[in-house]
Coordinates of C-alpha atoms in Angstrom, one line a residue:
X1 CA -27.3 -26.0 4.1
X2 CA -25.2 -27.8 1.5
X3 CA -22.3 -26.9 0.0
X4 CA -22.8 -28.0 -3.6
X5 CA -26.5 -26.0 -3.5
X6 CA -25.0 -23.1 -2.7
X7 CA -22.4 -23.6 -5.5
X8 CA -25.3 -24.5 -7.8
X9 CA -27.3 -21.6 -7.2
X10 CA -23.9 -19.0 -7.9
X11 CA -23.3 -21.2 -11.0
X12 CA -26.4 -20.3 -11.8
X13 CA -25.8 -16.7 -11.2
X14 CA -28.4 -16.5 -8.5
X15 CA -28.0 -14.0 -5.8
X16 CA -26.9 -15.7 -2.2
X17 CA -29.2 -14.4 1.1
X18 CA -26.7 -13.5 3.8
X19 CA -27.0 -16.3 5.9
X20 CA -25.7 -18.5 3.0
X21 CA -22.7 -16.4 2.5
X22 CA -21.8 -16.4 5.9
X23 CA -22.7 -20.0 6.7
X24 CA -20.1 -20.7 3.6
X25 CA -17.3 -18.6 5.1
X26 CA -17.2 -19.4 8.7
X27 CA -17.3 -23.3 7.6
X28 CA -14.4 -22.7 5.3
X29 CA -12.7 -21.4 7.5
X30 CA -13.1 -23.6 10.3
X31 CA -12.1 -26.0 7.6
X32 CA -15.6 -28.4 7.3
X33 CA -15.7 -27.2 3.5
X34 CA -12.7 -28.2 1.8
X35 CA -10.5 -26.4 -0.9
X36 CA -11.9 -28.2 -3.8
X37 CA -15.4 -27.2 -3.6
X38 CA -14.4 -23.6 -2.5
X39 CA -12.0 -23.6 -5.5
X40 CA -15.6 -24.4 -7.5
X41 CA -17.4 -21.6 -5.6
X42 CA -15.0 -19.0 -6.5
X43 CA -14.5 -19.8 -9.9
X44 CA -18.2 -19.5 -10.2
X45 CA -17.6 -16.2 -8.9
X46 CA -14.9 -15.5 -11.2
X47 CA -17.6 -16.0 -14.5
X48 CA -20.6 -14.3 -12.8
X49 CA -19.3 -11.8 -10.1
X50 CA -21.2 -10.6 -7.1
X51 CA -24.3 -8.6 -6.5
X52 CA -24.1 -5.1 -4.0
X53 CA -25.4 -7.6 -1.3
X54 CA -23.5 -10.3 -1.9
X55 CA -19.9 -8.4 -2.1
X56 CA -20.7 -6.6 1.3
X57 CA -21.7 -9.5 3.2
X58 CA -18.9 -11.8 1.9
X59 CA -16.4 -9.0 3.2
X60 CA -18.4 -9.0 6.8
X61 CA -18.2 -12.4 6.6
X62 CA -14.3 -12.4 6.4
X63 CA -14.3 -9.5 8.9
X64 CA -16.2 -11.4 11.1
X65 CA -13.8 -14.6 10.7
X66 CA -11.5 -13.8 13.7
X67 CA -10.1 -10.9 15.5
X68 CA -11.6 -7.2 15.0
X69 CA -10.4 -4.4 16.7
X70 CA -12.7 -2.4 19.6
X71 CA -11.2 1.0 19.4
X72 CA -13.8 2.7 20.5
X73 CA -11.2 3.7 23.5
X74 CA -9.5 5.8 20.8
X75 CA -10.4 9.6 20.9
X76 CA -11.9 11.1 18.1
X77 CA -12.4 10.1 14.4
X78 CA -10.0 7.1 13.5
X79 CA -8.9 7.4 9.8
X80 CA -7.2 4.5 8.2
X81 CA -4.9 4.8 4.9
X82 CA -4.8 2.0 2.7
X83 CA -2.6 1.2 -0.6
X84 CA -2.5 -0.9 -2.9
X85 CA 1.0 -1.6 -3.4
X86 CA 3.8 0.2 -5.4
X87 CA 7.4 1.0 -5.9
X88 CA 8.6 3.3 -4.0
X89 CA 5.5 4.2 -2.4
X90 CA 6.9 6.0 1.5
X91 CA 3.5 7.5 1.4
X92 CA 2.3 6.0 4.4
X93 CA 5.5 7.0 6.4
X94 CA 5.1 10.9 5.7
X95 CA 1.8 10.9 6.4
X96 CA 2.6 9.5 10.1
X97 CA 4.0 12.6 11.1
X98 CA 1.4 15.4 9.3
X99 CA -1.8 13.5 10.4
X100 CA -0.7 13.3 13.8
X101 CA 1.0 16.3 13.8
X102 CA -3.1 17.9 13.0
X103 CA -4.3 15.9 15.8
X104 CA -5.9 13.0 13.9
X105 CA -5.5 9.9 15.6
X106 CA -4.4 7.4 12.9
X107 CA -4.2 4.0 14.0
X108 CA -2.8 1.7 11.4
X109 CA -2.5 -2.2 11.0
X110 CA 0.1 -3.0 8.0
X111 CA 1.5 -5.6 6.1
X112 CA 4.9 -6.9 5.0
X113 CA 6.1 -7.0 1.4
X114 CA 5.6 -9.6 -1.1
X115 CA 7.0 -9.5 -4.6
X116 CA 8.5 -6.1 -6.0
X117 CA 5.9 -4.0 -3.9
X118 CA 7.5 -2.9 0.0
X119 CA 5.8 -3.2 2.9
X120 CA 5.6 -0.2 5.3
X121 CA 6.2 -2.4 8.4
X122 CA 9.9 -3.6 6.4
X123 CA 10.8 -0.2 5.5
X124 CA 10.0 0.6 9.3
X125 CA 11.8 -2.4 10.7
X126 CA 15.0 -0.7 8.8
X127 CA 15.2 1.3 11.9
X128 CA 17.3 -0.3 14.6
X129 CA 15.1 -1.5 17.8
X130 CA 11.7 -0.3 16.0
X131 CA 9.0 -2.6 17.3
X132 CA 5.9 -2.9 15.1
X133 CA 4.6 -6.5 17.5
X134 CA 2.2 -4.0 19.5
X135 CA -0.3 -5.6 22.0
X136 CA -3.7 -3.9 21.6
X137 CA -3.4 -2.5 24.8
X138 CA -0.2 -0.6 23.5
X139 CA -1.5 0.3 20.4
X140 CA -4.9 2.0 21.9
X141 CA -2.7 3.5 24.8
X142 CA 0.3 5.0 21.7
X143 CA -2.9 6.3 19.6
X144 CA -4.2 8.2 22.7
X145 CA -0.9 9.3 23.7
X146 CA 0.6 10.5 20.4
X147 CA -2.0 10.2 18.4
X148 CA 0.0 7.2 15.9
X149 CA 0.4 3.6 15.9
X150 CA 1.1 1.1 13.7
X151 CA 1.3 -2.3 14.4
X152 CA 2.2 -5.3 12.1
X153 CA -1.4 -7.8 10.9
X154 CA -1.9 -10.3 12.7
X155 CA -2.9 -13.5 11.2
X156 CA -5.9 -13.6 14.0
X157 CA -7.4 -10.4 11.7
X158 CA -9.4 -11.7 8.9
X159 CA -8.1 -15.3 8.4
X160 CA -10.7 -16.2 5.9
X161 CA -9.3 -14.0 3.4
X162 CA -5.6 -15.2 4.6
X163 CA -7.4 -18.7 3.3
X164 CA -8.7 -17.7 0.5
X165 CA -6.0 -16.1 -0.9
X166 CA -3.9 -18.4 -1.0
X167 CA -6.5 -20.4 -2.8
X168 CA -7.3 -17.8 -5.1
X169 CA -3.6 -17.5 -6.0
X170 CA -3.8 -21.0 -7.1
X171 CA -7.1 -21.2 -8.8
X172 CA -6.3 -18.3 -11.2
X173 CA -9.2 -16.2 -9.6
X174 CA -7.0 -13.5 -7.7
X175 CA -8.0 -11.0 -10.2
X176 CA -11.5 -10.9 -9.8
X177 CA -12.5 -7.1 -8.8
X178 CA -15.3 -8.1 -6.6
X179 CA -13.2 -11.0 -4.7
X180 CA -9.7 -7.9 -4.8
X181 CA -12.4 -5.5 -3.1
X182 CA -13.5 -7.4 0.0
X183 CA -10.0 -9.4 0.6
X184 CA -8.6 -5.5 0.9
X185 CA -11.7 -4.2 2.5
X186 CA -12.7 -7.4 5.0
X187 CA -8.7 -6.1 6.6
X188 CA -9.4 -2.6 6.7
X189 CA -13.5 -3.4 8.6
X190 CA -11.9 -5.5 11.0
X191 CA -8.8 -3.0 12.2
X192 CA -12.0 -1.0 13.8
X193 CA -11.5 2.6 11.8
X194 CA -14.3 5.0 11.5
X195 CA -12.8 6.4 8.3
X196 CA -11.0 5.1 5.2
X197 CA -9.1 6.7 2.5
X198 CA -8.0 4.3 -0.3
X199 CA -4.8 4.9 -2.2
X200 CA -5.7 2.6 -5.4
X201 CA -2.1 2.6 -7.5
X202 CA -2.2 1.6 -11.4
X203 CA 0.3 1.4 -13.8
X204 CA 3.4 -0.8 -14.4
X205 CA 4.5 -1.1 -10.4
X206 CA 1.5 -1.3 -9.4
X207 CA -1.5 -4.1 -9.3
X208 CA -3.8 -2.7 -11.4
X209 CA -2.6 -1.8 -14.7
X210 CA -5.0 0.5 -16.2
X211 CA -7.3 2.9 -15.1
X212 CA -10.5 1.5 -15.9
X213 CA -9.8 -1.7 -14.1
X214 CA -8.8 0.3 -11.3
X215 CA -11.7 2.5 -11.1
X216 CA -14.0 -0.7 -10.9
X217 CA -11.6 -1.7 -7.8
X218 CA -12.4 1.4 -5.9
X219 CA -16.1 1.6 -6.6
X220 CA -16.5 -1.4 -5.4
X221 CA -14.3 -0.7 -2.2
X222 CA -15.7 2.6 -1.7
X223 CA -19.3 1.0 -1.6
X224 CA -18.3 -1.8 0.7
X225 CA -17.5 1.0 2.7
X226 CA -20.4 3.4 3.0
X227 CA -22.8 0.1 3.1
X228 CA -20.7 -0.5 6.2
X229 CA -21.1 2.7 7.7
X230 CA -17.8 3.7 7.2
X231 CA -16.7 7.5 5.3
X232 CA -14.6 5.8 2.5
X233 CA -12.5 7.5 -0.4
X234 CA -10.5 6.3 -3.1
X235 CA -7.4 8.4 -4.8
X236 CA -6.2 6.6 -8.3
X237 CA -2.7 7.4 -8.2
X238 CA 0.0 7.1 -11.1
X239 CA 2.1 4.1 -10.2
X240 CA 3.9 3.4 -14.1
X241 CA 7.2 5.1 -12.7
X242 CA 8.7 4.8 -8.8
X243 CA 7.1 7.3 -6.8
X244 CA 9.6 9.8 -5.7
X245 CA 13.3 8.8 -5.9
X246 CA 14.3 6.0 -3.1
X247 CA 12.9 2.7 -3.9
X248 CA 14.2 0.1 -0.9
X249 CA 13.4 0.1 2.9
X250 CA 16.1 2.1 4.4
X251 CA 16.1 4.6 1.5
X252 CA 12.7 5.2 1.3
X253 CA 12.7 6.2 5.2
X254 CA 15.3 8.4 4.1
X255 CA 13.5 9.8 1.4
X256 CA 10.3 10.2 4.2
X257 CA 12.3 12.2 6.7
X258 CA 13.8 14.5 4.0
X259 CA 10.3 15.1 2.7
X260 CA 8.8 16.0 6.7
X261 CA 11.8 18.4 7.0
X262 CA 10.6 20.2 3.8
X263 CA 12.7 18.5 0.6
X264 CA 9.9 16.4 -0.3
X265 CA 9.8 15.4 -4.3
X266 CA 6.4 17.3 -6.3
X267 CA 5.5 13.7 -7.3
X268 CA 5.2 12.2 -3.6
X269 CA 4.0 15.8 -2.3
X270 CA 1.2 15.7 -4.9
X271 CA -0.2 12.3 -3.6
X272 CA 0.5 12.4 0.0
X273 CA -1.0 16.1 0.3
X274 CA -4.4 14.6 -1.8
X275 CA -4.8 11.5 0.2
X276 CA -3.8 13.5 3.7
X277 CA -6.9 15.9 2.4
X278 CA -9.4 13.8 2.7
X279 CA -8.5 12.0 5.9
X280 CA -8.3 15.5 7.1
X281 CA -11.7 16.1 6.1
X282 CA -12.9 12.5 6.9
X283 CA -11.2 13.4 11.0
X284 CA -13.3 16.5 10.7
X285 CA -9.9 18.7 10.9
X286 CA -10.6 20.9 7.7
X287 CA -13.5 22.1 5.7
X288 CA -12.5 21.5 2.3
X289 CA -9.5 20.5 0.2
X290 CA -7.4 23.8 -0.3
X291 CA -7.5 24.2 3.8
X292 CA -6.4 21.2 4.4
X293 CA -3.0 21.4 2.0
X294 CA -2.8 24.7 4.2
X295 CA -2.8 22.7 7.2
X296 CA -0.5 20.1 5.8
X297 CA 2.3 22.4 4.3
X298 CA 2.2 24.2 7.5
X299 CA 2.9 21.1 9.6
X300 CA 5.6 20.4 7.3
X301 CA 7.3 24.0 7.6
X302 CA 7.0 24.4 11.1
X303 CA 8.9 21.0 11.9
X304 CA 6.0 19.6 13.8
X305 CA 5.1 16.8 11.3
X306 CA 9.2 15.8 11.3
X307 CA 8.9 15.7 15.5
X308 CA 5.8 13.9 15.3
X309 CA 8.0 10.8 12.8
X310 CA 10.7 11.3 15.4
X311 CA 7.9 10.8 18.8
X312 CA 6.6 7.6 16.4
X313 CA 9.8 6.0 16.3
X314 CA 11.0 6.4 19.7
X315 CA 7.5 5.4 21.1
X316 CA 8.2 2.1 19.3
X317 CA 11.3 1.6 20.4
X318 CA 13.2 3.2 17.2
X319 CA 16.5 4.5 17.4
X320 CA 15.6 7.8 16.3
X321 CA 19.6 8.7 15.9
X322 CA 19.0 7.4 12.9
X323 CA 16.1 9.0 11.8
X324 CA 18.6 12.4 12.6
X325 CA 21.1 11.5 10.7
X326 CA 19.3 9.0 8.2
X327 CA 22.3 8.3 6.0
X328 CA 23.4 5.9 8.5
X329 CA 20.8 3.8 7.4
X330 CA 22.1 3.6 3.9
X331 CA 25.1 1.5 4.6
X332 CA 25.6 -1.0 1.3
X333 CA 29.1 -1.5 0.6
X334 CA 28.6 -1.2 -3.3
X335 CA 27.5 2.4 -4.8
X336 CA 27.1 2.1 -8.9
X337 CA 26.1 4.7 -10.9
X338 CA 24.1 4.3 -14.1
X339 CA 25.1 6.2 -17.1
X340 CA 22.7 7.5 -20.0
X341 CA 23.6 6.1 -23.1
X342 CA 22.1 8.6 -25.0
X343 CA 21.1 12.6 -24.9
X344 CA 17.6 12.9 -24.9
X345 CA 14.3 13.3 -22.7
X346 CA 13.4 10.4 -20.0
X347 CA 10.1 9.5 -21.5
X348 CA 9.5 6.1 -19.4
X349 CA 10.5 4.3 -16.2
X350 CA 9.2 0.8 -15.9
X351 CA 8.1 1.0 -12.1
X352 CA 8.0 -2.9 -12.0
X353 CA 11.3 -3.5 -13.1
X354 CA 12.9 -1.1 -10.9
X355 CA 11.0 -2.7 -8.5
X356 CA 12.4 -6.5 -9.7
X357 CA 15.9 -4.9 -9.6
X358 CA 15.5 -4.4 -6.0
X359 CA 14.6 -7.5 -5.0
X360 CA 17.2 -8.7 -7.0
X361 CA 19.3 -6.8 -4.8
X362 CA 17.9 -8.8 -2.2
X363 CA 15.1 -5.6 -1.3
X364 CA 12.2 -7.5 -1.2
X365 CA 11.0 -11.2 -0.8
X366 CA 9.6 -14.5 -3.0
X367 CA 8.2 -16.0 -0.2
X368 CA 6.7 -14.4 3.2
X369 CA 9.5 -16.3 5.3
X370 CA 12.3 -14.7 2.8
X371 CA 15.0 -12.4 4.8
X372 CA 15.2 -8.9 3.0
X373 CA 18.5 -7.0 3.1
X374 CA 17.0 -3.4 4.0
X375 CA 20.2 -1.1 3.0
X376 CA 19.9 -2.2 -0.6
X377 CA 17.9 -0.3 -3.4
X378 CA 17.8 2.1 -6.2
X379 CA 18.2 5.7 -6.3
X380 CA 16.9 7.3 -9.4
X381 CA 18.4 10.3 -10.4
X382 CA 16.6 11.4 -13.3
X383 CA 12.3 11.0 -13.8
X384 CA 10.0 11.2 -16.7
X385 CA 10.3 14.3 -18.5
X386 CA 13.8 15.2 -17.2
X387 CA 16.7 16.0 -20.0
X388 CA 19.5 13.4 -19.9
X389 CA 23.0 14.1 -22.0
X390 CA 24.7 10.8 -22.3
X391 CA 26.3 9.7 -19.8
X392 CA 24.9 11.8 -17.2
X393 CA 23.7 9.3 -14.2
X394 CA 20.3 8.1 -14.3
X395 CA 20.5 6.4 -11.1
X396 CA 22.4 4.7 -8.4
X397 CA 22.2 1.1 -7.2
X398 CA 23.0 0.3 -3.6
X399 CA 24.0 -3.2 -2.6
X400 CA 26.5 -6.0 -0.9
X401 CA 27.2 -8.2 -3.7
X402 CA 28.5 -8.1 -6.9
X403 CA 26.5 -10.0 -9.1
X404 CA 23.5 -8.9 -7.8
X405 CA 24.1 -5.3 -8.4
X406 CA 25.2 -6.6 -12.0
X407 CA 21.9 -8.2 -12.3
X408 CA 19.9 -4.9 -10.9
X409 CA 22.4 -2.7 -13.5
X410 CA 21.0 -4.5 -16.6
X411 CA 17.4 -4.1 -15.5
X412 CA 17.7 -0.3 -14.5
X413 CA 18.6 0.7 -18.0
X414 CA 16.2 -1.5 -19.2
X415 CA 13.6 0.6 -17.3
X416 CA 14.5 3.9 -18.8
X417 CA 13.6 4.9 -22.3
X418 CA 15.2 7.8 -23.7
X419 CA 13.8 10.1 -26.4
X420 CA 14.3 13.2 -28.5
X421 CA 11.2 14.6 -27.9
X422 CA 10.2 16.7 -25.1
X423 CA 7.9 15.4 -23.0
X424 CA 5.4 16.3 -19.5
X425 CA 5.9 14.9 -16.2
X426 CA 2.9 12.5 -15.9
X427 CA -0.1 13.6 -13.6
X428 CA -0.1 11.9 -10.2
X429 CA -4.4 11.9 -9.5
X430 CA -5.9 9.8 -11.6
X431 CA -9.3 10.0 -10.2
X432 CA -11.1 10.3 -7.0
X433 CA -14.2 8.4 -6.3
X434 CA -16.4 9.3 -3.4

């Protein structure tokens, strides 16, 4: 084969056989095809998109790239949670301690934070001594032991995409739908789930901004998914204001273990009890939807999803004195409040500039290698469609310097807009596509 053909014929928006699309990919990545005439290839992609065939096997093909994970050792149906990235988004942590609280093994790679969105591994590593460098033999052995793991991606899983990302990000082709589904996708084949269930986030904080870009995202993933033999589901969930009240990585933990002892905000209740549904029903646990919440609500009040979190933690080395008494995690020398300036009704909350503030604040990272300060963040005190008198707080801003929490100030009430009419909380589900 030669490279320019095969750029030819998808210039020509001609469908590629499978053998092309994989011969491209494993040369790529093996690095016999250089950057410039992949650069050409996925620009051509960019103008002419991908057929059903061609968007699965290009996601095999990046599966198939490096490392997958065997874990057929696993007992029982392995359901794997996905998002795609928000502010404030602890989902990930609750559901730890309900789905294995129900007996669903849920065995979970995860990434680090880039850019205002946190990473569920950072928010994690905000507990002292938590260890999320698992060997697969620890991770298998945790999952059949307690039922959870999660483990930090290794660059071994998937490196193809980890390649062509980073191209894509400088070609000005990262937001082509078919090329978002099977970077995400290609990750979630290779950790070796049965199951997925796809958290797809739009609005302001999150990376799709409207829904019916986001809908294309998860038709696209869900297909990749069922033409790979895996159950898939995708949830479109309201991302234009912070999900629940903690933004930051030791608040949001803190936020998590309130909401497993029973305190949990409607907001993050309403998406983590939708998404938990249908890995419940994905696992084979519950029959339909309403017996599920059942399920769910009850591991909640009987304090078996908050023991499961605690067992989590301490398996991975976690100090779970912390998780006890988790405002010992919030420990940022600087509390300020932020006053209304006006009376009215909170009709907007940017979620992506709260979630600027906080890296401001030194919450989240530029650059992969960037440190992040995890006892820094924002509090919000009042959410859409809450009354606000002036100067009633609106929210609180935790951090260690000065001008940094000046900086996050000014872009906090920037966030909020304030009105005289009343106005509803916004819906959470957006959509669900099956």
């Amino acid at each position: 084969m030669r490279v320019t053909d095969l750029i030819e014929k998808k210039k020509a928006n001609k469908e590629l056989t499978k053998e092309e699309i994989h011969w491209f990919i494993k040369n790529y990545t093996l690095e016999n095809i250089p950057d410039y005439q992949m650069s050409a290839f996925l620009m051509a992609v960019y103008f002419n998109g991908l057929s059903k065939n061609e968007l699965t096997e290009l996601t095999h093909a990046m599966r198939s790239s490096g490392d997958t994970l065997d874990l057929s050792e696993i007992k029982g149906i392995k359901v794997d949670k996905h998002s795609s990235g928000g502010v404030g988004d602890k989902v990930t942590l609750i559901l730890i301690g309900i789905i294995g609280a129900l007996d669903v093994p849920f065995a979970k790679m995860s990434g680090r934070g880039l850019g205002y969105t946190g990473g569920t591994i950072d928010k994690l590593e905000s507990i002292p001594g938590f260890r999320s460098d698992l060997s697969t033999r620890e991770f298998i052995d945790s999952v059949n032991s307690i039922n959870v793991a999660i483990a930090a991606q290794t660059t071994e899983l998937a490196p193809a995409d980890k390649k062509l990302y980073a191209l894509r990000d400088v070609t000005a082709t990262v937001d082509e739908i078919s090329l978002i589904a099977s970077s995400i996708m290609s990750k979630k084949l290779a950790s070796g789930c049965d199951g997925i269930v796809l958290d797809v986030t739009v609005g302001s904080g999150a990376f799709m901004k409207d829904v019916e870009s986001a809908r294309k995202l998860a038709q696209k993933m869900v297909e990749i998914g069922k033409n790979s033999d895996k159950e898939t589901v995708a949830v479109l969930t309201n991302m234009d204001e912070p999900l629940g009240y903690g933004i930051g990585n030791s608040i949001e933990i803190a936020e998590a273990v309130r909401t497993l002892k029973g305190y949990g905000m409607p907001d993050v209740l309403e998406v983590v009890y939708t998404l938990g549904a249908y890995m419940l029903l994905i696992a084979k646990k519950a029959n339909n939807i309403g017996e599920a919440r059942v399920l769910m609500e009850t591991a909640i009040s009987n304090g078996s999803a908050y023991n499961k979190f605690l067992e989590f933690v301490q398996n991975q080395g976690g100090d779970i004195s912390y998780v006890k008494n988790y405002d010992a995690l919030i420990n940022a020398s600087i509390i300020r409040e932020v006053n209304a300036e006006e009376s009215g009704y909170i009709h907007r909350i940017d979620a992506r500039t709260v979630g600027e503030a906080v890296m401001a604040l030194g919450g989240g990272r530029e650059n992969l290698d960037d440190e992040i300060d995890a006892s820094v963040g924002v509090v919000l005190n009042k959410k859409i469609g809450d009354q606000v008198k002036r100067g009633q707080i609106l929210a609180y801003i935790y951090g260690n310097d000065e001008n940094k929490v000046d900086t996050a100030y000014e872009m906090i009430v920037s966030a909020y807009e304030i009105n005289e009419e009343r106005i509803e909380r916004p819906k959470m589900i957006l959509d669900i596509i099956q």
